[in-house]
Short mmCIF file of C-alpha atoms in Angstrom, two decimals:
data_model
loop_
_atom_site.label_atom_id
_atom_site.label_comp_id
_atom_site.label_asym_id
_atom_site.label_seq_id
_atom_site.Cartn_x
_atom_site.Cartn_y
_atom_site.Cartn_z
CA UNK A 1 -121.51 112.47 76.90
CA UNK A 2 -124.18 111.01 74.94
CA UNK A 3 -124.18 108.33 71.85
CA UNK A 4 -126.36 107.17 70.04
CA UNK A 5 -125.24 104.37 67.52
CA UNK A 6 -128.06 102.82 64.70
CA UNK A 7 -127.38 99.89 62.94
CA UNK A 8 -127.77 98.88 59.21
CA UNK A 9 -130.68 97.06 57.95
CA UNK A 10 -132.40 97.93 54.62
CA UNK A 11 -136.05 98.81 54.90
CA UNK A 12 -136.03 97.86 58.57
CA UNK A 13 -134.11 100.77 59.88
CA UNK A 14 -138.01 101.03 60.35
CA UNK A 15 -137.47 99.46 63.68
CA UNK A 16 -135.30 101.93 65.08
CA UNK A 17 -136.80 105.18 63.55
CA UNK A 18 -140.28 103.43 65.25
CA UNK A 19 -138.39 104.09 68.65
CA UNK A 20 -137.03 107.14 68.60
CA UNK A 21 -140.16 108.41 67.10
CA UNK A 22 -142.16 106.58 70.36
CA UNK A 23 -139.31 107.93 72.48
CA UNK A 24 -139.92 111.58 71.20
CA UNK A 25 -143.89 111.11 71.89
CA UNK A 26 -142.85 110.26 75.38
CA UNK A 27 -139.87 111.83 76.70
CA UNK A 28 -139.35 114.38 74.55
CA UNK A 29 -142.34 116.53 74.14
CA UNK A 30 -142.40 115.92 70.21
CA UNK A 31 -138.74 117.49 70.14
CA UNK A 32 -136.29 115.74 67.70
CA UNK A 33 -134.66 112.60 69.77
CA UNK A 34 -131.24 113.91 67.95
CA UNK A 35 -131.14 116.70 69.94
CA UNK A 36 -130.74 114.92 73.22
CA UNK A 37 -127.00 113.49 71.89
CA UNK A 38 -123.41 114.50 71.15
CA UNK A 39 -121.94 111.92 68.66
CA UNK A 40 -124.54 109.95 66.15
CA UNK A 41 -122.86 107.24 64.67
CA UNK A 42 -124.98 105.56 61.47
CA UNK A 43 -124.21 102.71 59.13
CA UNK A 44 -126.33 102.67 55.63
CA UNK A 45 -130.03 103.45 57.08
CA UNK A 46 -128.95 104.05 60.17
CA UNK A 47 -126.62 106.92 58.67
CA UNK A 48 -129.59 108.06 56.79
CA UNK A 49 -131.49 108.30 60.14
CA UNK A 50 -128.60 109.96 61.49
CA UNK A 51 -128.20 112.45 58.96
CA UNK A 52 -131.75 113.79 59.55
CA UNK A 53 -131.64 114.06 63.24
CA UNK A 54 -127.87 115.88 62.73
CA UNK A 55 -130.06 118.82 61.16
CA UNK A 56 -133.41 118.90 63.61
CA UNK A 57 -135.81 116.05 61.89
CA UNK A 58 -137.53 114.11 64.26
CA UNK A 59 -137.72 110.77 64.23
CA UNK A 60 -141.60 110.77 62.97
CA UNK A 61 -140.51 112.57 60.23
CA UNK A 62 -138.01 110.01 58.99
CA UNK A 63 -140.26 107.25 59.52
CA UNK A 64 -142.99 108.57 57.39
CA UNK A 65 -140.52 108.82 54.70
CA UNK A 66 -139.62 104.90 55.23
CA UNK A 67 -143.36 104.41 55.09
CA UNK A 68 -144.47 106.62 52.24
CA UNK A 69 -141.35 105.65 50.03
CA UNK A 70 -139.82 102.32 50.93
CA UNK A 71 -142.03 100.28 48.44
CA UNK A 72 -141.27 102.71 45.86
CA UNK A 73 -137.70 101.91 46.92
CA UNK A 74 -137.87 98.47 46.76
CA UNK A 75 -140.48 97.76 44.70
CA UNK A 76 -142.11 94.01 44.93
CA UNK A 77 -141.05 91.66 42.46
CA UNK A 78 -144.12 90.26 40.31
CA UNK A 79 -146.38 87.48 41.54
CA UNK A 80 -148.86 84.97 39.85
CA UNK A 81 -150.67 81.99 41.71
CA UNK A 82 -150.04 79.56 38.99
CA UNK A 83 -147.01 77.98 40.98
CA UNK A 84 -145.20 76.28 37.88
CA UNK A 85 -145.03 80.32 36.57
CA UNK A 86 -143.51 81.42 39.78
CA UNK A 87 -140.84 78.54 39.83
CA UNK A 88 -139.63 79.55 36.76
CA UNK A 89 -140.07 83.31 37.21
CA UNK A 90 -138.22 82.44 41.07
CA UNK A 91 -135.58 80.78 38.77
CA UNK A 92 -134.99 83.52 36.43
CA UNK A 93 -134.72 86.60 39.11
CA UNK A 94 -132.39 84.17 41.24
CA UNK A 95 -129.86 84.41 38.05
CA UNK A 96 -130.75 87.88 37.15
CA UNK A 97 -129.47 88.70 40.46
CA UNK A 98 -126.08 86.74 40.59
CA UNK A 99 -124.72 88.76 37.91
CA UNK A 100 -126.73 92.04 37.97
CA UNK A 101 -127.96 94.75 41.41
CA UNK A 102 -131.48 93.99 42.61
CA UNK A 103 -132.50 97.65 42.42
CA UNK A 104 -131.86 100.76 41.03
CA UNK A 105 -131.61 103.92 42.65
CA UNK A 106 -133.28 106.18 41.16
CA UNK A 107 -135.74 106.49 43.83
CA UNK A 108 -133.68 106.22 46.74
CA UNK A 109 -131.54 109.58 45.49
CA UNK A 110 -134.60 111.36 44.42
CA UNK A 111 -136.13 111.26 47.84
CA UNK A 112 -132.72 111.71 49.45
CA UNK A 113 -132.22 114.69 47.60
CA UNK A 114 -135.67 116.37 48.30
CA UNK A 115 -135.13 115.34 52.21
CA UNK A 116 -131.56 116.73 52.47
CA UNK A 117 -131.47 119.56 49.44
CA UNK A 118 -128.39 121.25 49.42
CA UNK A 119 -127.03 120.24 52.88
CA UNK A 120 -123.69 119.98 54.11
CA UNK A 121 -122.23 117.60 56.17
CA UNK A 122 -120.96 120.76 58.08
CA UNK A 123 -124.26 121.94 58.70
CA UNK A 124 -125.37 119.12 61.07
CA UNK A 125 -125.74 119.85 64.77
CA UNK A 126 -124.75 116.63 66.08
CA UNK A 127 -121.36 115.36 65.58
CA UNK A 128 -121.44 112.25 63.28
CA UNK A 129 -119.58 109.21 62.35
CA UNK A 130 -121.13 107.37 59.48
CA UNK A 131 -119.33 104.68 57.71
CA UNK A 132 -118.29 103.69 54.00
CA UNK A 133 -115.68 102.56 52.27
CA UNK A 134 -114.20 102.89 48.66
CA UNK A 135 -113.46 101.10 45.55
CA UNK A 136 -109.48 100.94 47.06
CA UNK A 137 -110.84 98.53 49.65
CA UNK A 138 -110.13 101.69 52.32
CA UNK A 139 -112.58 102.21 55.22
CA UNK A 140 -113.75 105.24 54.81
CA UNK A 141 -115.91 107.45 58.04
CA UNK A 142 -117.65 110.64 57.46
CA UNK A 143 -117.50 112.90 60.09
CA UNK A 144 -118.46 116.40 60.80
CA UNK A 145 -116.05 119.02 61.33
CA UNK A 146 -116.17 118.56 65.38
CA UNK A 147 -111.83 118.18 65.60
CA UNK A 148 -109.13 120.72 63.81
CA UNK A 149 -108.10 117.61 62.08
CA UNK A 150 -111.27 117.19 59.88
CA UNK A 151 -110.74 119.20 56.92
CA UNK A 152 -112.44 117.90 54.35
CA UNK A 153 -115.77 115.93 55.01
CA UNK A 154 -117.61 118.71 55.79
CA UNK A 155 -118.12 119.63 52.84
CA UNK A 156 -119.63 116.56 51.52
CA UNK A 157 -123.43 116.58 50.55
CA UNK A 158 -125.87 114.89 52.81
CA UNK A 159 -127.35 113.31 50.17
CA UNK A 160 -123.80 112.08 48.76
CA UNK A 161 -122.66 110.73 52.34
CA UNK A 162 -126.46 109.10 52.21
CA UNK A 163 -126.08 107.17 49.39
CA UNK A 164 -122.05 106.43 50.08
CA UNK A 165 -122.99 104.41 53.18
CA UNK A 166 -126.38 102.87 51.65
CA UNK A 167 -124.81 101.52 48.63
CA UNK A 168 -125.35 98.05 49.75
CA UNK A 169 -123.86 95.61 47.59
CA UNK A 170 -126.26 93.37 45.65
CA UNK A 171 -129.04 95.83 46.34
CA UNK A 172 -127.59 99.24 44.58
CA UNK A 173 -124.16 99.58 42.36
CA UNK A 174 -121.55 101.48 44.33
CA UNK A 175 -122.02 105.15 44.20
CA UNK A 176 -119.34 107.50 42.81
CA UNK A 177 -118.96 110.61 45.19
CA UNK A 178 -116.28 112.87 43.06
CA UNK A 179 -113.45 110.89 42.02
CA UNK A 180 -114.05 107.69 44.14
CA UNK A 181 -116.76 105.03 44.07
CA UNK A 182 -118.37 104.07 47.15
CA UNK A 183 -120.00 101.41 49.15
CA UNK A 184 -122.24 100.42 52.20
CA UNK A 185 -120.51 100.76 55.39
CA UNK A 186 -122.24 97.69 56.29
CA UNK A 187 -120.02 95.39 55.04
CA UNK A 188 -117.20 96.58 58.19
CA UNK A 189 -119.36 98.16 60.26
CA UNK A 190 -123.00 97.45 60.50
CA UNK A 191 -123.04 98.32 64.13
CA UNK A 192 -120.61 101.63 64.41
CA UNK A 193 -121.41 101.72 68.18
CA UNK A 194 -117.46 101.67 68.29
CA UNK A 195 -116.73 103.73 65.16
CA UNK A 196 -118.22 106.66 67.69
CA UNK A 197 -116.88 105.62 70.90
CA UNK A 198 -113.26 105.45 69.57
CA UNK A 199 -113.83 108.91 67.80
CA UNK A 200 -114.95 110.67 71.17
CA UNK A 201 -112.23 109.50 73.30
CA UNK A 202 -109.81 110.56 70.40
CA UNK A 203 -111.43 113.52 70.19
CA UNK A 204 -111.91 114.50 74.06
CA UNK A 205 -110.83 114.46 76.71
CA UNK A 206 -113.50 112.79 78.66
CA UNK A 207 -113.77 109.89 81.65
CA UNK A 208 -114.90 107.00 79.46
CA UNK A 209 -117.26 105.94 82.33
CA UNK A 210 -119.30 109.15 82.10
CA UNK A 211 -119.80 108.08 78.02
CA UNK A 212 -123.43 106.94 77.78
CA UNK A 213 -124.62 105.05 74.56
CA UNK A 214 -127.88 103.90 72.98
CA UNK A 215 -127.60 101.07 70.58
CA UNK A 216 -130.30 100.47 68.07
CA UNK A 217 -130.34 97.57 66.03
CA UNK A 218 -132.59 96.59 62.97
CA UNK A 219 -133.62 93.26 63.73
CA UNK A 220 -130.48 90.84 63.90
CA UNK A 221 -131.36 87.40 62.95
CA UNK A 222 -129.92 84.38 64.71
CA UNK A 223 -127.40 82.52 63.02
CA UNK A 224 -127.03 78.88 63.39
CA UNK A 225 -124.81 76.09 61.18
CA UNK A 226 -126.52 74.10 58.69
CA UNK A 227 -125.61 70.96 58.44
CA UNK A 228 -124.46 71.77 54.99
CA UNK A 229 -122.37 74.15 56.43
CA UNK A 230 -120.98 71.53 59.13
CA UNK A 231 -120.69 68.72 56.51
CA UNK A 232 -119.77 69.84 53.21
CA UNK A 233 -118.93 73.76 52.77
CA UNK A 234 -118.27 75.47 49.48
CA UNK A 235 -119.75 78.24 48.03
CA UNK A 236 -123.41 77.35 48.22
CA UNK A 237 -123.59 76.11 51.67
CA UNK A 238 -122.59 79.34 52.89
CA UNK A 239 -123.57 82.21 50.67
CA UNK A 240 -125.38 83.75 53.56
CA UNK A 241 -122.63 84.50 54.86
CA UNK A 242 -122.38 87.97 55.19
CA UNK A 243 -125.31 88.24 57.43
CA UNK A 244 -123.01 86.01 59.78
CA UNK A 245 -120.48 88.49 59.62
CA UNK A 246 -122.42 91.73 60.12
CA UNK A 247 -124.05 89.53 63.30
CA UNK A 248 -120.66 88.84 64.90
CA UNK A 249 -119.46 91.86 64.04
CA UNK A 250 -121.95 94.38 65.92
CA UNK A 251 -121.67 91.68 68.78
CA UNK A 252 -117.89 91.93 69.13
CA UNK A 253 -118.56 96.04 68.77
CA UNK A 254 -120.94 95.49 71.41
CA UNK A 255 -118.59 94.05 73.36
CA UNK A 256 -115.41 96.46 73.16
CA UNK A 257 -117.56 99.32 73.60
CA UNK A 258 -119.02 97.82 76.72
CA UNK A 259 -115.67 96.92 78.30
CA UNK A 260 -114.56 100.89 77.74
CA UNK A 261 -117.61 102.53 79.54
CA UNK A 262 -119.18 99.99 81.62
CA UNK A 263 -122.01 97.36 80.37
CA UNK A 264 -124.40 99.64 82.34
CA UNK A 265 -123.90 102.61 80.77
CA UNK A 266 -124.82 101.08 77.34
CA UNK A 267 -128.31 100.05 76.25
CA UNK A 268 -129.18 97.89 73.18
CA UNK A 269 -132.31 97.46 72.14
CA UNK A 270 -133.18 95.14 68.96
CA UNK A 271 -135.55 92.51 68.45
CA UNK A 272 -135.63 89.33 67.52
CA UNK A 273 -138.41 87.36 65.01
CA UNK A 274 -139.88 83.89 66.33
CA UNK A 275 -137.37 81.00 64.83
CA UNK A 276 -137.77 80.99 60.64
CA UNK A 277 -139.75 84.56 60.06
CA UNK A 278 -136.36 86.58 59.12
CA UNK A 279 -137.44 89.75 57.69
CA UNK A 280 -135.75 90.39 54.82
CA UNK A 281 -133.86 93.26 54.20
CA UNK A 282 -136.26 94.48 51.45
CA UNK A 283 -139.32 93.08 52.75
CA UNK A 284 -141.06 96.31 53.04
CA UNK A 285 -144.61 94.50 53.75
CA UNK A 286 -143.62 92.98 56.67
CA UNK A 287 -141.35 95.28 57.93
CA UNK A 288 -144.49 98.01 57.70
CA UNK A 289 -146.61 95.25 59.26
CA UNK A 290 -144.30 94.04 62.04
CA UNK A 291 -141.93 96.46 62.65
CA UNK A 292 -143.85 99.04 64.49
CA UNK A 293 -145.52 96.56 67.13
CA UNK A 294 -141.52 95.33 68.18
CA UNK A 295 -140.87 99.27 68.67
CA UNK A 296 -144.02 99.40 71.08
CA UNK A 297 -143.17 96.58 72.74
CA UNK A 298 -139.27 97.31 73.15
CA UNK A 299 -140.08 101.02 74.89
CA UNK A 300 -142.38 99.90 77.23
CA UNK A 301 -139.87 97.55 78.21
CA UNK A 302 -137.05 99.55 78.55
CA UNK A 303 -139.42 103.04 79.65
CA UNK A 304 -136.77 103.41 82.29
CA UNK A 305 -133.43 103.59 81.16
CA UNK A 306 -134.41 105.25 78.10
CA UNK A 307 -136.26 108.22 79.71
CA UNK A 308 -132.98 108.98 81.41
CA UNK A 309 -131.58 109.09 77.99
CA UNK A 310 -134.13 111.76 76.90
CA UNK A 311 -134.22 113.62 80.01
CA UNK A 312 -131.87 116.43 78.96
CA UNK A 313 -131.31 118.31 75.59
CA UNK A 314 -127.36 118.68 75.01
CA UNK A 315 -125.91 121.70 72.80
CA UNK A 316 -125.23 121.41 69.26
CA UNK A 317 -121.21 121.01 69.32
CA UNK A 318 -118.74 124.05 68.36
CA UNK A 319 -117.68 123.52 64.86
CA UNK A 320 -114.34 124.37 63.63
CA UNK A 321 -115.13 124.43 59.90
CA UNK A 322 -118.02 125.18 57.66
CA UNK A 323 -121.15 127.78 57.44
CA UNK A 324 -121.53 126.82 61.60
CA UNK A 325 -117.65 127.66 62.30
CA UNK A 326 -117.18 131.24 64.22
CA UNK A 327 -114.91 132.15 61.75
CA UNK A 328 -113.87 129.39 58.94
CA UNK A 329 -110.13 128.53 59.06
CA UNK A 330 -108.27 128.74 55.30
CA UNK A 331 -107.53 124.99 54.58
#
């Protein structure tokens, strides 16, 4: 069994869309990389990038739409060079956003929708596990109708499980998806590496040491104390941190999901930037500029272990309700 699991990270899910597109130009013959695994697990835009390999986009495809629309997505925030200006103008978008969502999203769900159309969670061709959660403080996980138990989800929108897991707070308000409000699975599972493991050995019955994953991260950033931090606390010294959390959290999923299958049979590749050059999570310049040359770099290095990855297509999986269901059970 194959898994691939792709992190959170704004505008730089351009990192792992880069590889999969490099690994399709590679190993795959131009095929879609989505069609080479069984379970794709994706958190906010990962779980966009999921969605569209679920339903036959390549990679290439998807990152031309990070490329073409991300600064129309996050649109820069107004410059000047006189530098007393841009204090003051720094000043007044710091409190604009303490009380108010840096973007709207307007242009987020109007691409969405023109990507995805009238799609159904049920009509993906992958199984998928792509997290949330709701305004009742509940985890919530998307999944396609791949187990009798899954009733519901598969009827779901694309587009509406799109914008459910991307709703990252400060960025976008939550998103209401029928009667409940929604947020970015990001803030409990930015890596959902074990999200999917968990769901395929509930799910199967399969030797957990012949479960295979790819990991793809979106540029984790290291995370050190300040000496704020160490000496005083409060509020200030540590608003950062929920990029703390989302950093100890994929590395304690990385670990659990390791210890199930085997630290050999599970490949993460991320990068790191050079001490001080965090990319931020909106930074659509950089993340055009920079992003792409990491993905080079990170193939090449792992050419290897990834090819074996991409060496064989696997079916689209059986499912039990929806348009792709032999015959669709009354529920």
């Amino acid at each position: 069994m194959r898994i691939l699991s792709i992190d959170g990270g704004g505008i730089r899910g351009i990192l792992p869309a880069s590889i999969l597109a490099l690994c399709e130009e590679r190993f795959c013959g131009g095929r879609s990389a989505g069609a080479y695994f069984d379970f794709i697990a994706g958190t906010s835009t990962g779980g966009i990038i999921a969605l569209g390999l679920s339903v036959g986009m390549t990679a290439k495809d998807i990152l031309r739409i990070y490329v073409d629309y991300g600064q129309e997505i996050f649109p820069p925030r107004p410059t000047t060079s006189l530098s007393v200006v841009r204090r003051v103008l720094g000043w007044r978008e710091v409190l604009r956003d303490l009380a108010n969502y840096k973007y709207d999203r307007a242009a987020l769900s109007k691409h969405l929708a023109e990507v995805f159309g009238d799609r159904l969670l049920g009509d993906a061709e992958r199984r998928l596990v792509i997290p949330s959660f709701d305004e009742y403080n509940e985890v919530h996980l998307f999944k396609t109708p791949h187990h009798p138990d899954y009733r519901k989800d598969w009827q779901e929108r694309m587009v509406d499980v799109a914008l459910s897991t991307s709703a990252a707070p400060t960025f976008f308000s939550t998103y209401k998806n029928g009667d409940r409000h929604f947020a970015d699975g990001g803030v409990w599972a930015n890596n959902p590496v074990m999200t999917a493991l968990v769901d395929a050995l509930a799910c199967y019955d399969v030797d957990r040491h012949k479960i295979h994953i790819l990991s793809l991260g979106c540029l984790e950033a290291e995370f050190k104390f300040t000496a704020g931090q160490i000496l005083k606390g409060g509020i200030w010294h540590w608003k950062n941190i929920i990029s703390s959390a989302m950093r100890l959290q994929s590395q304690n999923a990385l670990g659990q999901s390791g210890l199930l299958v085997g630290r050999d049979r599970l490949l993460r590749l991320d990068a790191q930037p050079a001490s001080g050059t965090v990319i931020a999570l909106d930074d659509y310049r950089r993340s055009v500029d920079e992003l792409p040359k990491f993905a080079e770099q990170i193939v090449s290095e792992n050419r290897e272990r990834l090819s074996d990855f991409f060496s064989v297509p696997r079916p689209a999986f059986d499912a039990v309700y929806g348009a792709r269901a032999p015959a669709t059970p009354t529920a």
